[in-house]
Coordinates of C-alpha atoms and ligand atoms in Angstrom, one line a residue:
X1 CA -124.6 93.5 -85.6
X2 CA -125.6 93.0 -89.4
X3 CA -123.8 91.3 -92.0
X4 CA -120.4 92.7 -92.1
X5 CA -119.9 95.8 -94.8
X6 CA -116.8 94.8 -96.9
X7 CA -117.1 90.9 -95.3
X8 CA -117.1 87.9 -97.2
X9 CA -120.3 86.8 -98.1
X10 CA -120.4 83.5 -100.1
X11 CA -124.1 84.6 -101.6
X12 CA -123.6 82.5 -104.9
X13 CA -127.3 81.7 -105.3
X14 CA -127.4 78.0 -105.6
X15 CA -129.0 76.6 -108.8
X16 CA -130.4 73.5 -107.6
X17 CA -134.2 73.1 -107.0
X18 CA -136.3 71.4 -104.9
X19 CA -139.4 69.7 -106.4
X20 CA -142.3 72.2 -107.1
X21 CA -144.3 71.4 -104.2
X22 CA -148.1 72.1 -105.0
X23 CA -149.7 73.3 -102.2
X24 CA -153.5 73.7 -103.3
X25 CA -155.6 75.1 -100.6
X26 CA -159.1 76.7 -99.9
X27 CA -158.6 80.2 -100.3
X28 CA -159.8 82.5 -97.6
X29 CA -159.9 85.7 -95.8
X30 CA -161.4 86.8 -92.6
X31 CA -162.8 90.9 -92.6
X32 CA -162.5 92.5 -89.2
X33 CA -165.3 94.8 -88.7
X34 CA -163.2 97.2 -89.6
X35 CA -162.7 95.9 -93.5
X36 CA -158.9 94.9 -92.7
X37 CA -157.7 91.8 -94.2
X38 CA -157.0 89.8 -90.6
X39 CA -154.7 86.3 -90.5
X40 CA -155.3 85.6 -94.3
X41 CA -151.7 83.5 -95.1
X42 CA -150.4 82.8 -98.3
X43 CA -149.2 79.6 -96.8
X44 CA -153.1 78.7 -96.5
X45 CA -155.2 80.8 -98.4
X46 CA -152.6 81.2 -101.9
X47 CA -152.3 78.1 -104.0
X48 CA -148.2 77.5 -103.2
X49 CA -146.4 77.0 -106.0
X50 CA -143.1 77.1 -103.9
X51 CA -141.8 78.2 -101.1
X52 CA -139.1 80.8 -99.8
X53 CA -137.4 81.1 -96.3
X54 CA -138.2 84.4 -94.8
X55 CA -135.3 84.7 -91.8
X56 CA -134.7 87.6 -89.0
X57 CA -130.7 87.8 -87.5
X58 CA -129.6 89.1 -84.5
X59 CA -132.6 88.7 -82.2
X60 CA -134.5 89.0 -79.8
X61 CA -134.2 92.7 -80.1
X62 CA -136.3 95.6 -78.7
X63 CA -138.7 95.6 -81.5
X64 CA -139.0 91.6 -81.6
X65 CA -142.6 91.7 -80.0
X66 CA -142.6 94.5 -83.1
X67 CA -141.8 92.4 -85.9
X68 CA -143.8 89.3 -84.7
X69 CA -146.8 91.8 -84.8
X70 CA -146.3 92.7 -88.6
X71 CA -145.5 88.8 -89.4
X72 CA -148.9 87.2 -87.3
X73 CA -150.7 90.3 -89.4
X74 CA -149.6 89.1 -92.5
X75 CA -150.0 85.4 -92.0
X76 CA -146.5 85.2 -92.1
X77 CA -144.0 82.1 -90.4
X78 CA -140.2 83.2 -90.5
X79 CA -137.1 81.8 -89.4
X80 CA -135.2 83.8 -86.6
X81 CA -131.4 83.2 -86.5
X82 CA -130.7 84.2 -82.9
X83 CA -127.8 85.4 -81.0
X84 CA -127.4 83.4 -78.0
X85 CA -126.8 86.3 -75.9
X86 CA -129.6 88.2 -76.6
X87 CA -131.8 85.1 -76.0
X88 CA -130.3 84.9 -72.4
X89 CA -131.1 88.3 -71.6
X90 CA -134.6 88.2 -73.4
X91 CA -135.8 84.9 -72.9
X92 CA -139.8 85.7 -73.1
X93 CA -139.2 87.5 -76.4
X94 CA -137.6 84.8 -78.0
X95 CA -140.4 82.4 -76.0
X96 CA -143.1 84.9 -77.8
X97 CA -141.0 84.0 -81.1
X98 CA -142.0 80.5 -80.8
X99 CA -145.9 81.6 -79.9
X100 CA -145.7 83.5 -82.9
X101 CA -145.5 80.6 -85.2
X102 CA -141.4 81.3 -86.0
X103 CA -138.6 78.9 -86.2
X104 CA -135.8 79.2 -84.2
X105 CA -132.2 79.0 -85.1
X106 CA -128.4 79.7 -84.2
X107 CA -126.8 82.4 -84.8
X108 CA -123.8 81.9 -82.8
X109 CA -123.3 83.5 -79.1
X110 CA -122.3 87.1 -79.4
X111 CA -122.0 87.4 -83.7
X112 CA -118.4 87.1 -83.7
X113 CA -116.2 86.4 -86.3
X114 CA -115.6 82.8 -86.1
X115 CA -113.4 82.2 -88.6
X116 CA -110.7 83.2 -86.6
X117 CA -111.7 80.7 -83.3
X118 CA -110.3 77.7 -82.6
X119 CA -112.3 74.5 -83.2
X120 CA -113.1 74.6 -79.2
X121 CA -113.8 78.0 -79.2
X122 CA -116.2 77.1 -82.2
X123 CA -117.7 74.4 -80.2
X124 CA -118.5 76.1 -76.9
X125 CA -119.6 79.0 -78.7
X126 CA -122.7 77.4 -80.7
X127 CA -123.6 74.7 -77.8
X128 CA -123.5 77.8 -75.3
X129 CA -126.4 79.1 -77.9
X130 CA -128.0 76.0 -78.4
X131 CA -128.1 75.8 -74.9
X132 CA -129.9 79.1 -74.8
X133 CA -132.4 78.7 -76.8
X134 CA -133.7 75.7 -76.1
X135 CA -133.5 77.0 -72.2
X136 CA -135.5 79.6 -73.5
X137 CA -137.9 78.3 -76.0
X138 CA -138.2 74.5 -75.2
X139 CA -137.0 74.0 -79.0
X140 CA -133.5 72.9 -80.2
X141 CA -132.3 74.5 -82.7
X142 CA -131.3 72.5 -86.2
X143 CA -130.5 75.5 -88.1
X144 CA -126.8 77.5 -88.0
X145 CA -126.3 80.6 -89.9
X146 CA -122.6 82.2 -89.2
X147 CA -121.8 85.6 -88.4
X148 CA -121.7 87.6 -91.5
X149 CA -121.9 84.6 -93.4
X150 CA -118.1 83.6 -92.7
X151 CA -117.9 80.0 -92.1
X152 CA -114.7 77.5 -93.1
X153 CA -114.7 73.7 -93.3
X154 CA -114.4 73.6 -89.6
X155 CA -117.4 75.3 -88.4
X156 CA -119.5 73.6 -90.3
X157 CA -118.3 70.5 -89.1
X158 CA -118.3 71.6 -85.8
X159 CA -122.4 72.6 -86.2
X160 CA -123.2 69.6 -87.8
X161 CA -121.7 67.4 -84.8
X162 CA -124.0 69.6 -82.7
X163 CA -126.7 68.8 -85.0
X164 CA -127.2 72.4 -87.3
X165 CA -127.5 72.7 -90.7
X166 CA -125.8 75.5 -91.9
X167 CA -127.7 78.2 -93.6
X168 CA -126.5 81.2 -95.7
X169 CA -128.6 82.8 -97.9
X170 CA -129.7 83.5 -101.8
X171 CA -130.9 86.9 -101.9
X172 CA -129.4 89.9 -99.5
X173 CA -132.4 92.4 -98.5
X174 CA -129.7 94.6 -97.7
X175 CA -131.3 96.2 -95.1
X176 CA -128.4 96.2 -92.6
X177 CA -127.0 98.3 -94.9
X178 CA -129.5 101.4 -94.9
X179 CA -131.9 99.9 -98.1
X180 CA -135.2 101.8 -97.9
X181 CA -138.6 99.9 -98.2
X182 CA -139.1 99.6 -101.7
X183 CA -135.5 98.6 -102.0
X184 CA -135.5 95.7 -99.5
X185 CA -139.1 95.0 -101.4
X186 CA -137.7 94.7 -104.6
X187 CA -134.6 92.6 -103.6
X188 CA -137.2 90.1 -102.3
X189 CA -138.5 89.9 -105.7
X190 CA -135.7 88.2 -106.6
X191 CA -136.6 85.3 -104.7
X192 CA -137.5 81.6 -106.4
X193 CA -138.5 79.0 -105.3
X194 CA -136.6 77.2 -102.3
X195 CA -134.4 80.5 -102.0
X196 CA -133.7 81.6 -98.4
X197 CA -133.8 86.1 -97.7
X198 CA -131.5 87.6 -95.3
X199 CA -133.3 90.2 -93.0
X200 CA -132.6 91.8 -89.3
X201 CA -134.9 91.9 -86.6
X202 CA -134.9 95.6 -85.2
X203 CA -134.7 97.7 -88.7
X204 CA -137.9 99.8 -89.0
X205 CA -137.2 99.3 -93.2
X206 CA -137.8 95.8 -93.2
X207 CA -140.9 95.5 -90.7
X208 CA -142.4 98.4 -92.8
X209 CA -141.6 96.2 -96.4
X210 CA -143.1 93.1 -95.1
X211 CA -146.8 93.6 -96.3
X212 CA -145.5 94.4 -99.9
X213 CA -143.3 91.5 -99.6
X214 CA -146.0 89.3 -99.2
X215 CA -148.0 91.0 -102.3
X216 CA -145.3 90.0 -104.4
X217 CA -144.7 86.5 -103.3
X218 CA -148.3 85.8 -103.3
X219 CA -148.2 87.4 -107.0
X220 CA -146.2 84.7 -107.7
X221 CA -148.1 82.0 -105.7
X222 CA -145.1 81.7 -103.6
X223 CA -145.4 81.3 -99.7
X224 CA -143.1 81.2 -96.9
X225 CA -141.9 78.3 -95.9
X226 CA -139.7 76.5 -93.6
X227 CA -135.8 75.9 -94.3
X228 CA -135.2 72.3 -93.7
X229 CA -132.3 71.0 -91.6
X230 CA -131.6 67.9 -94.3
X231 CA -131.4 70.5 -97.1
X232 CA -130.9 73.9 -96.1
X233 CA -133.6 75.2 -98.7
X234 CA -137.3 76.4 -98.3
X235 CA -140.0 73.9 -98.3
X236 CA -143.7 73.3 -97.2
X237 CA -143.6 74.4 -92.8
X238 CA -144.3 70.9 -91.2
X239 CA -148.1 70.0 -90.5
X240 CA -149.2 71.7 -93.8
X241 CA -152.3 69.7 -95.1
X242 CA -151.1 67.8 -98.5
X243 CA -152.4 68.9 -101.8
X244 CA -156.1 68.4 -102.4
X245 CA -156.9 68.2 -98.8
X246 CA -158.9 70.7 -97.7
X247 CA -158.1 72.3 -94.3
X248 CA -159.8 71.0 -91.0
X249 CA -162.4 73.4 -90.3
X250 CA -163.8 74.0 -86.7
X251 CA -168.1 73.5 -86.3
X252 CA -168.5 76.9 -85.7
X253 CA -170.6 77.5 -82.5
X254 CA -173.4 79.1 -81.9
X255 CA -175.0 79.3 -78.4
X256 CA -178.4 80.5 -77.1
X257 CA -178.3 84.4 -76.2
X258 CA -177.9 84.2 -72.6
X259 CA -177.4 87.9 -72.0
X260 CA -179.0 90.1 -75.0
X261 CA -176.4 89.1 -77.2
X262 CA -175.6 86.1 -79.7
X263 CA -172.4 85.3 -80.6
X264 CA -171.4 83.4 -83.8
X265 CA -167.7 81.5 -84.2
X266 CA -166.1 80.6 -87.0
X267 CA -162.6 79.5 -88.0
X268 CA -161.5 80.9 -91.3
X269 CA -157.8 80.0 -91.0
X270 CA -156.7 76.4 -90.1
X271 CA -152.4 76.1 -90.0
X272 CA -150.9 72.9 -88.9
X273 CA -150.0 74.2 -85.2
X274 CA -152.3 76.8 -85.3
X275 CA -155.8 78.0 -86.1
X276 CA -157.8 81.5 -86.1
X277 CA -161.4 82.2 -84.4
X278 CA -163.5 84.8 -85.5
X279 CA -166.3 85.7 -83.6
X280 CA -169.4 88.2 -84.8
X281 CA -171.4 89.2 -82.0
X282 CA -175.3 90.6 -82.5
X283 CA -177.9 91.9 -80.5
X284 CA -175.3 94.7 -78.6
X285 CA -172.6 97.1 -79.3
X286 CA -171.1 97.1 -76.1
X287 CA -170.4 93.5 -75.2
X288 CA -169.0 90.8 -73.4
X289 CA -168.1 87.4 -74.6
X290 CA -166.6 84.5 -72.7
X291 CA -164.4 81.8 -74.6
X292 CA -162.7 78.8 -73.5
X293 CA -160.0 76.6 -75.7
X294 CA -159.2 72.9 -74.6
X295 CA -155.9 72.4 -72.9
X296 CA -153.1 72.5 -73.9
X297 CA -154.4 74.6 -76.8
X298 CA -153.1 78.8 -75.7
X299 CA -154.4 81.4 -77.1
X300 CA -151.6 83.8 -78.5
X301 CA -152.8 86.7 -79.6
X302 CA -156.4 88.1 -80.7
X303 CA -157.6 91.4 -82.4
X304 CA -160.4 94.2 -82.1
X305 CA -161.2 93.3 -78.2
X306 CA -160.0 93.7 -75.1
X307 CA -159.1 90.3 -73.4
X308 CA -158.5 89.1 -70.1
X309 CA -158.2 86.0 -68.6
X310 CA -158.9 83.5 -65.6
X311 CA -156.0 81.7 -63.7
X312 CA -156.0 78.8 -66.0
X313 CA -155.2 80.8 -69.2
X314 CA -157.3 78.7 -71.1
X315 CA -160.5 81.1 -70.3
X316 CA -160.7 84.4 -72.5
X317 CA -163.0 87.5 -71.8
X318 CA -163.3 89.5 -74.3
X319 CA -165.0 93.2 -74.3
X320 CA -166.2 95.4 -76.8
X321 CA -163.3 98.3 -77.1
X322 CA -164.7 100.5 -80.0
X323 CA -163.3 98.2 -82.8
X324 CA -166.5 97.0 -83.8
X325 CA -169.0 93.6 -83.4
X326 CA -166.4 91.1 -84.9
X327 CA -163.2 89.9 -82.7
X328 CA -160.9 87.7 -83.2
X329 CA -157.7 85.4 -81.9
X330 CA -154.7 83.0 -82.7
X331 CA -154.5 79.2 -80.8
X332 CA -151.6 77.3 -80.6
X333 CA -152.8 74.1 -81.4
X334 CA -149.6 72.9 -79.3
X335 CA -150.5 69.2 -80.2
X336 CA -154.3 69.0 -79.9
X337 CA -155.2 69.8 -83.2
X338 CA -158.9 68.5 -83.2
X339 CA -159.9 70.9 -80.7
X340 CA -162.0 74.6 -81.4
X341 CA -162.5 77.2 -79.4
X342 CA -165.7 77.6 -77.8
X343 CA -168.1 80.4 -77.4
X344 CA -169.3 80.2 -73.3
X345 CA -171.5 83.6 -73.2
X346 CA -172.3 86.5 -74.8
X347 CA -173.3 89.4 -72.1
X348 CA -174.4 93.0 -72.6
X349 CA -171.9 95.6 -71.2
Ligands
ZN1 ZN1 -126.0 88.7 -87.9

């Protein structure tokens, strides 16, 4: 259910601009052990000269938990216009959405053509959604994108007295309509600053141009961003640090050896809701390190170790699994910002 082939699509790119916002951050990179460029974001480590909104239509699909993989990898927060339907039938997908860092917004119940519905029909139809996702996600959505991008004066008064801001789009990436990689790659070139890209959750194409579509933006200092509900256009995500002020970094901790190993944390990536932990462990190849984050801090995902947990969720342990001496993980700040992981043992075997 893609934008419609031979549909109307008001795409005039707009011409306004929002203020350059100047994001000036410290600029780093974690290395996995295994030299791979882990959770560096352009929103954080690039100096953001702007910002673009990166959106997904017609999830939660198959491959959601797919595309949320490539994005956390490359440091990347999207917005995900959602079809209420598939939310009701997925509901942890589009929950893991939320984990993942993403906005979520409406993108009416079953991708209809709602031109052609009555102003009830338009009504039920996006509060049935609305009711969906926040059901599923605990968030209410402030974002509406129609169908195809076919909206009349009377939808979009009929999402703005449910409270959505209606969102089209500047630049196609065309993948709904076959574009290989380097095509959808290119059309994301076109981007400026404030611009908005449409994309598809579930197209192999677009997961796989992702990584170059971050080269390029980052070329250009540009990050992703948020859309805002006031103006429809990409700016700064909520909780980014001003300009000049240097991230909050976690004291990295560094405990006694309790069990032939030492284990040394640090946090190379602070975001306003979230933060990444990277932890080095010496003195064994095959090991086992305990970590504990403060409640209601979750851990959401983690690389290069195999992690299991204790009934409160809020206890990780991590083993060796062949990936090397340095693991790492994502927390969800989810309100306790102060907080950082901390590093309980560090066992052999
Ligand atoms: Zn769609």
């Amino acid at each position: 259910m893609y934008a419609s082939i031979g549909g109307r699509r008001p795409s005039a790119p707009r011409t306004s601009r929002l203020t350059v916002r100047m994001a000036v951050l410290a600029s780093t990179v974690a290395l996995s052990a295994a030299g791979l460029a882990v959770a560096a974001t352009p929103s954080s480590a690039a100096t953001c000269n702007g910002y673009v909104g990166l959106t997904f239509d017609d999830g939660p699909t198959g491959s959601t938990s797919a595309l949320l993989s490539v994005l956390r990898a490359n440091g990347v927060r999207a917005t995900m216009f959602n079809v209420g339907q598939n939310v009701q039938s997925n509901q942890s997908a589009a929950r893991a959405q939320v984990d993942a860092g993403m906005w979520v917004a409406n993108h009416s119940w079953n991708h209809a053509h709602m031109t052609s519905m009555s102003q009830s029909q338009m009504q039920s139809d996006l509060s049935q959604t609305n009711s969906a996702i926040q059901s599923a996600t605990g968030v209410r959505p402030q974002l509406f994108r129609p169908p195809y991008g076919e909206t009349n004066s009377t939808l979009q008064s009929v999402a703005a007295s449910l409270g959505l801001r209606q969102v089209i789009w500047d630049v196609d990436s065309q993948d709904w309509n076959g574009a290989s990689v380097s095509q959808i790659v290119s059309n994301a070139g076109r981007l400026q600053d404030g611009q908005v890209i449409l994309m598809h959750d579930g197209i192999q194409n677009t997961r796989d141009a992702i990584p170059q579509i971050m080269a390029n933006l980052s070329s250009r200092n540009l990050c992703p961003g948020m859309i805002s509900p006031s103006t429809g256009r990409a700016v700064a995500p909520d909780g980014t640090p001003p300009p000049t002020t240097p991230p909050p970094t976690g004291t990295p901790t560094t405990p006694p050896p309790t069990g032939g190993c030492t284990a040394t944390a640090t946090t190379p990536n602070v975001w306003g809701d979230r933060y990444n932990t990277s932890v080095t462990v010496q003195g064994a190849s095959n090991w086992t390190v305990v970590v504990a984050v403060t409640a209601p801090q979750r851990i959401v995902t983690t690389w290069n170790g195999s992690p299991s947990w204790d009934n409160t969720g809020y206890v990780m342990t991590m083993r060796s699994n062949g990936s090397g001496n340095t693991f790492g993980f994502t927390t969800m700040m989810n309100g306790n910002s102060g907080a950082r992981a901390q590093i309980r043992s560090c066992t052999t075997g």
